[in-house]
């Protein structure tokens, strides 16, 4: 079994206050909703040896390749400010390298987020969660599934997402990560669109938001 949360790309990281902090604050309400469902989290010995899981991002501007993403190993945090997010300013899948800045390094899944933004120009937000309930039923739920032989956080996984998106065969902006246990990804033209897609899946497998 893979160790969760390990960054596999080469990271060129500038330690500095996060540019565009207001965008990180816009992501936070959705992150908290997903945490409440257990789709993002950490510090649970029964799940992935207590390591953090799940992340979300937002494109800086329409047409831009830059995006704000939650930081690595932040899933356990109840609330996050801009200091827990990173700005990815360049992704180079061919050399397996990412350039970013902020106070916390970007999620280990940043390469996959970058691939989605590249392959789907209309995408403005991406959400990656962990749900065994959804993942185990991916095919019956009609989800596209990446090659099980391809590991998370790699250029090969980025290629898988690009291949599926560009195939024109997707019925929704949703993909199950066949080689990444419990990994499910959604994206949308807005953050609300990406979030609602994920919530619809959660409801289909019997998960309900606390207090809603």
Short mmCIF file of C-alpha atoms in Angstrom, two decimals:
data_model
loop_
_atom_site.label_atom_id
_atom_site.label_comp_id
_atom_site.label_asym_id
_atom_site.label_seq_id
_atom_site.Cartn_x
_atom_site.Cartn_y
_atom_site.Cartn_z
CA UNK A 1 0.00 0.00 0.00
CA UNK A 2 1.25 3.46 -0.90
CA UNK A 3 2.09 5.91 1.84
CA UNK A 4 -0.48 8.70 1.67
CA UNK A 5 0.55 12.33 1.25
CA UNK A 6 4.08 11.82 -0.09
CA UNK A 7 5.13 14.51 -2.58
CA UNK A 8 6.59 12.81 -5.65
CA UNK A 9 7.33 15.79 -7.87
CA UNK A 10 10.36 18.08 -7.65
CA UNK A 11 9.32 21.25 -5.88
CA UNK A 12 10.86 24.66 -6.35
CA UNK A 13 9.23 26.51 -3.44
CA UNK A 14 9.52 30.14 -2.45
CA UNK A 15 8.69 30.70 1.22
CA UNK A 16 6.66 33.92 1.26
CA UNK A 17 3.23 35.26 2.21
CA UNK A 18 0.58 33.84 -0.09
CA UNK A 19 -0.28 36.13 -3.00
CA UNK A 20 -4.03 36.67 -3.46
CA UNK A 21 -4.99 35.53 0.07
CA UNK A 22 -8.68 36.34 -0.53
CA UNK A 23 -8.93 33.42 -2.94
CA UNK A 24 -7.75 31.02 -0.24
CA UNK A 25 -10.47 32.36 2.05
CA UNK A 26 -13.06 31.67 -0.67
CA UNK A 27 -11.98 28.01 -0.75
CA UNK A 28 -12.23 27.54 2.99
CA UNK A 29 -16.04 27.17 3.40
CA UNK A 30 -16.09 24.28 0.93
CA UNK A 31 -13.05 22.70 2.53
CA UNK A 32 -14.82 22.76 5.89
CA UNK A 33 -17.98 21.19 4.43
CA UNK A 34 -15.92 18.36 2.93
CA UNK A 35 -14.06 17.90 6.20
CA UNK A 36 -17.37 17.55 8.04
CA UNK A 37 -18.23 14.63 5.74
CA UNK A 38 -14.84 12.98 6.28
CA UNK A 39 -13.90 13.52 2.63
CA UNK A 40 -10.94 15.67 3.66
CA UNK A 41 -9.14 14.98 6.92
CA UNK A 42 -6.20 13.57 8.83
CA UNK A 43 -4.89 12.62 12.27
CA UNK A 44 -7.05 9.47 12.24
CA UNK A 45 -4.92 6.37 12.96
CA UNK A 46 -7.56 4.23 11.27
CA UNK A 47 -7.18 6.07 7.95
CA UNK A 48 -3.89 6.24 6.03
CA UNK A 49 -1.77 5.93 9.20
CA UNK A 50 -3.07 9.26 10.46
CA UNK A 51 -1.71 11.27 7.52
CA UNK A 52 -3.66 14.09 5.90
CA UNK A 53 -5.81 13.50 2.81
CA UNK A 54 -7.87 15.54 0.39
CA UNK A 55 -7.30 18.96 -1.15
CA UNK A 56 -8.92 21.63 -3.28
CA UNK A 57 -7.80 24.40 -5.59
CA UNK A 58 -8.99 27.38 -7.61
CA UNK A 59 -7.57 28.84 -10.77
CA UNK A 60 -6.17 32.31 -10.19
CA UNK A 61 -7.93 33.84 -13.20
CA UNK A 62 -9.82 32.45 -16.21
CA UNK A 63 -7.23 31.39 -18.77
CA UNK A 64 -4.38 31.44 -16.26
CA UNK A 65 -2.35 28.31 -15.49
CA UNK A 66 -1.68 29.55 -11.92
CA UNK A 67 -3.84 28.24 -9.09
CA UNK A 68 -4.23 28.39 -5.32
CA UNK A 69 -4.24 24.95 -3.63
CA UNK A 70 -4.48 23.74 -0.06
CA UNK A 71 -1.11 22.90 1.46
CA UNK A 72 0.37 19.47 1.98
CA UNK A 73 -0.71 17.67 5.17
CA UNK A 74 -3.32 20.24 6.17
CA UNK A 75 -6.38 17.98 6.02
CA UNK A 76 -6.60 17.65 9.79
CA UNK A 77 -6.88 21.40 10.39
CA UNK A 78 -10.35 22.51 11.46
CA UNK A 79 -9.87 25.97 9.99
CA UNK A 80 -7.24 27.34 7.62
CA UNK A 81 -6.10 30.80 6.70
CA UNK A 82 -4.01 31.85 3.70
CA UNK A 83 -0.87 30.60 5.46
CA UNK A 84 -2.03 27.01 4.82
CA UNK A 85 -2.45 27.44 1.07
CA UNK A 86 0.07 27.71 -1.78
CA UNK A 87 0.15 29.36 -5.19
CA UNK A 88 1.32 27.07 -7.99
CA UNK A 89 2.90 29.30 -10.63
CA UNK A 90 4.40 26.73 -12.99
CA UNK A 91 3.90 23.01 -13.59
CA UNK A 92 6.25 21.03 -15.83
CA UNK A 93 4.98 17.43 -16.11
CA UNK A 94 7.74 16.46 -18.55
CA UNK A 95 10.38 17.16 -15.89
CA UNK A 96 8.08 16.25 -12.97
CA UNK A 97 8.55 19.71 -11.46
CA UNK A 98 6.32 22.29 -9.80
CA UNK A 99 7.16 25.87 -8.87
CA UNK A 100 5.12 27.39 -6.06
CA UNK A 101 5.13 30.00 -3.33
CA UNK A 102 3.44 30.52 0.01
CA UNK A 103 3.98 29.65 3.66
CA UNK A 104 3.03 25.97 3.22
CA UNK A 105 4.16 23.75 0.31
CA UNK A 106 1.37 22.67 -2.07
CA UNK A 107 -0.52 19.40 -1.84
CA UNK A 108 1.15 16.26 -3.14
CA UNK A 109 -1.67 16.13 -5.73
CA UNK A 110 -0.81 19.52 -7.26
CA UNK A 111 0.37 17.84 -10.48
CA UNK A 112 -3.09 16.32 -11.03
CA UNK A 113 -4.83 19.66 -10.41
CA UNK A 114 -2.51 21.30 -12.96
CA UNK A 115 -3.33 18.60 -15.52
CA UNK A 116 -7.06 19.24 -15.15
CA UNK A 117 -6.66 22.99 -15.60
CA UNK A 118 -4.57 22.36 -18.70
CA UNK A 119 -6.90 19.79 -20.28
CA UNK A 120 -10.16 21.54 -19.31
CA UNK A 121 -9.77 25.29 -19.95
CA UNK A 122 -13.28 25.92 -18.59
CA UNK A 123 -12.37 24.40 -15.19
CA UNK A 124 -11.93 27.01 -12.48
CA UNK A 125 -11.92 24.77 -9.39
CA UNK A 126 -10.80 21.21 -8.57
CA UNK A 127 -11.65 19.06 -5.55
CA UNK A 128 -9.85 15.85 -4.58
CA UNK A 129 -11.32 13.79 -1.72
CA UNK A 130 -10.95 10.34 -0.25
CA UNK A 131 -14.05 8.18 0.06
CA UNK A 132 -13.93 4.38 0.22
CA UNK A 133 -17.73 4.36 -0.17
CA UNK A 134 -17.57 6.17 -3.52
CA UNK A 135 -14.29 4.64 -4.71
CA UNK A 136 -15.46 1.05 -4.30
CA UNK A 137 -18.63 1.80 -6.27
CA UNK A 138 -16.98 3.93 -8.96
CA UNK A 139 -18.01 1.77 -11.90
CA UNK A 140 -21.61 1.27 -10.74
CA UNK A 141 -21.83 5.03 -10.24
CA UNK A 142 -20.72 5.51 -13.83
CA UNK A 143 -17.41 7.20 -13.01
CA UNK A 144 -14.44 7.18 -15.33
CA UNK A 145 -11.47 5.43 -13.68
CA UNK A 146 -7.76 6.02 -14.22
CA UNK A 147 -5.42 3.12 -14.94
CA UNK A 148 -4.98 1.19 -11.65
CA UNK A 149 -1.28 0.77 -12.43
CA UNK A 150 -0.69 4.54 -12.27
CA UNK A 151 0.21 6.02 -8.87
CA UNK A 152 -1.04 9.32 -7.44
CA UNK A 153 0.99 12.51 -7.56
CA UNK A 154 2.96 11.50 -10.65
CA UNK A 155 3.30 12.85 -14.17
CA UNK A 156 1.74 9.58 -15.32
CA UNK A 157 -1.39 10.30 -13.25
CA UNK A 158 -1.52 13.79 -14.74
CA UNK A 159 -1.36 12.16 -18.18
CA UNK A 160 -4.22 9.84 -17.24
CA UNK A 161 -6.46 12.77 -16.30
CA UNK A 162 -5.57 14.62 -19.49
CA UNK A 163 -6.29 11.50 -21.54
CA UNK A 164 -9.71 10.92 -19.99
CA UNK A 165 -10.75 14.57 -20.19
CA UNK A 166 -9.69 14.93 -23.82
CA UNK A 167 -11.32 11.62 -24.80
CA UNK A 168 -14.73 13.29 -24.78
CA UNK A 169 -16.19 10.21 -23.06
CA UNK A 170 -16.84 11.74 -19.64
CA UNK A 171 -20.49 12.12 -18.69
CA UNK A 172 -19.62 14.40 -15.75
CA UNK A 173 -16.58 16.24 -14.43
CA UNK A 174 -15.74 13.37 -12.12
CA UNK A 175 -12.91 10.80 -12.13
CA UNK A 176 -12.03 7.97 -9.76
CA UNK A 177 -8.31 7.37 -9.27
CA UNK A 178 -7.91 3.66 -9.94
CA UNK A 179 -4.33 3.55 -8.65
CA UNK A 180 -4.92 5.79 -5.63
CA UNK A 181 -7.03 4.13 -2.93
CA UNK A 182 -10.26 6.06 -2.20
CA UNK A 183 -9.26 9.02 -4.44
CA UNK A 184 -12.11 10.85 -6.18
CA UNK A 185 -11.78 14.13 -8.12
CA UNK A 186 -14.36 16.67 -9.34
CA UNK A 187 -13.98 19.98 -11.14
CA UNK A 188 -16.23 22.72 -12.41
CA UNK A 189 -16.64 26.12 -13.98
CA UNK A 190 -17.14 27.38 -10.42
CA UNK A 191 -16.13 26.11 -7.00
CA UNK A 192 -19.82 25.57 -6.15
CA UNK A 193 -20.24 23.42 -9.26
CA UNK A 194 -17.27 21.22 -8.33
CA UNK A 195 -18.46 20.98 -4.73
CA UNK A 196 -22.05 20.10 -5.59
CA UNK A 197 -20.86 17.33 -7.93
CA UNK A 198 -18.96 15.80 -5.03
CA UNK A 199 -21.90 16.17 -2.64
CA UNK A 200 -24.22 14.48 -5.14
CA UNK A 201 -21.88 11.48 -5.22
CA UNK A 202 -21.75 11.42 -1.43
CA UNK A 203 -25.54 11.39 -1.23
CA UNK A 204 -25.71 8.54 -3.76
CA UNK A 205 -23.69 6.33 -1.41
CA UNK A 206 -25.71 7.31 1.65
CA UNK A 207 -23.56 10.06 3.12
CA UNK A 208 -25.35 13.09 4.56
CA UNK A 209 -23.93 16.44 5.59
CA UNK A 210 -24.06 17.00 9.35
CA UNK A 211 -26.69 19.58 10.27
CA UNK A 212 -28.12 19.84 6.75
#
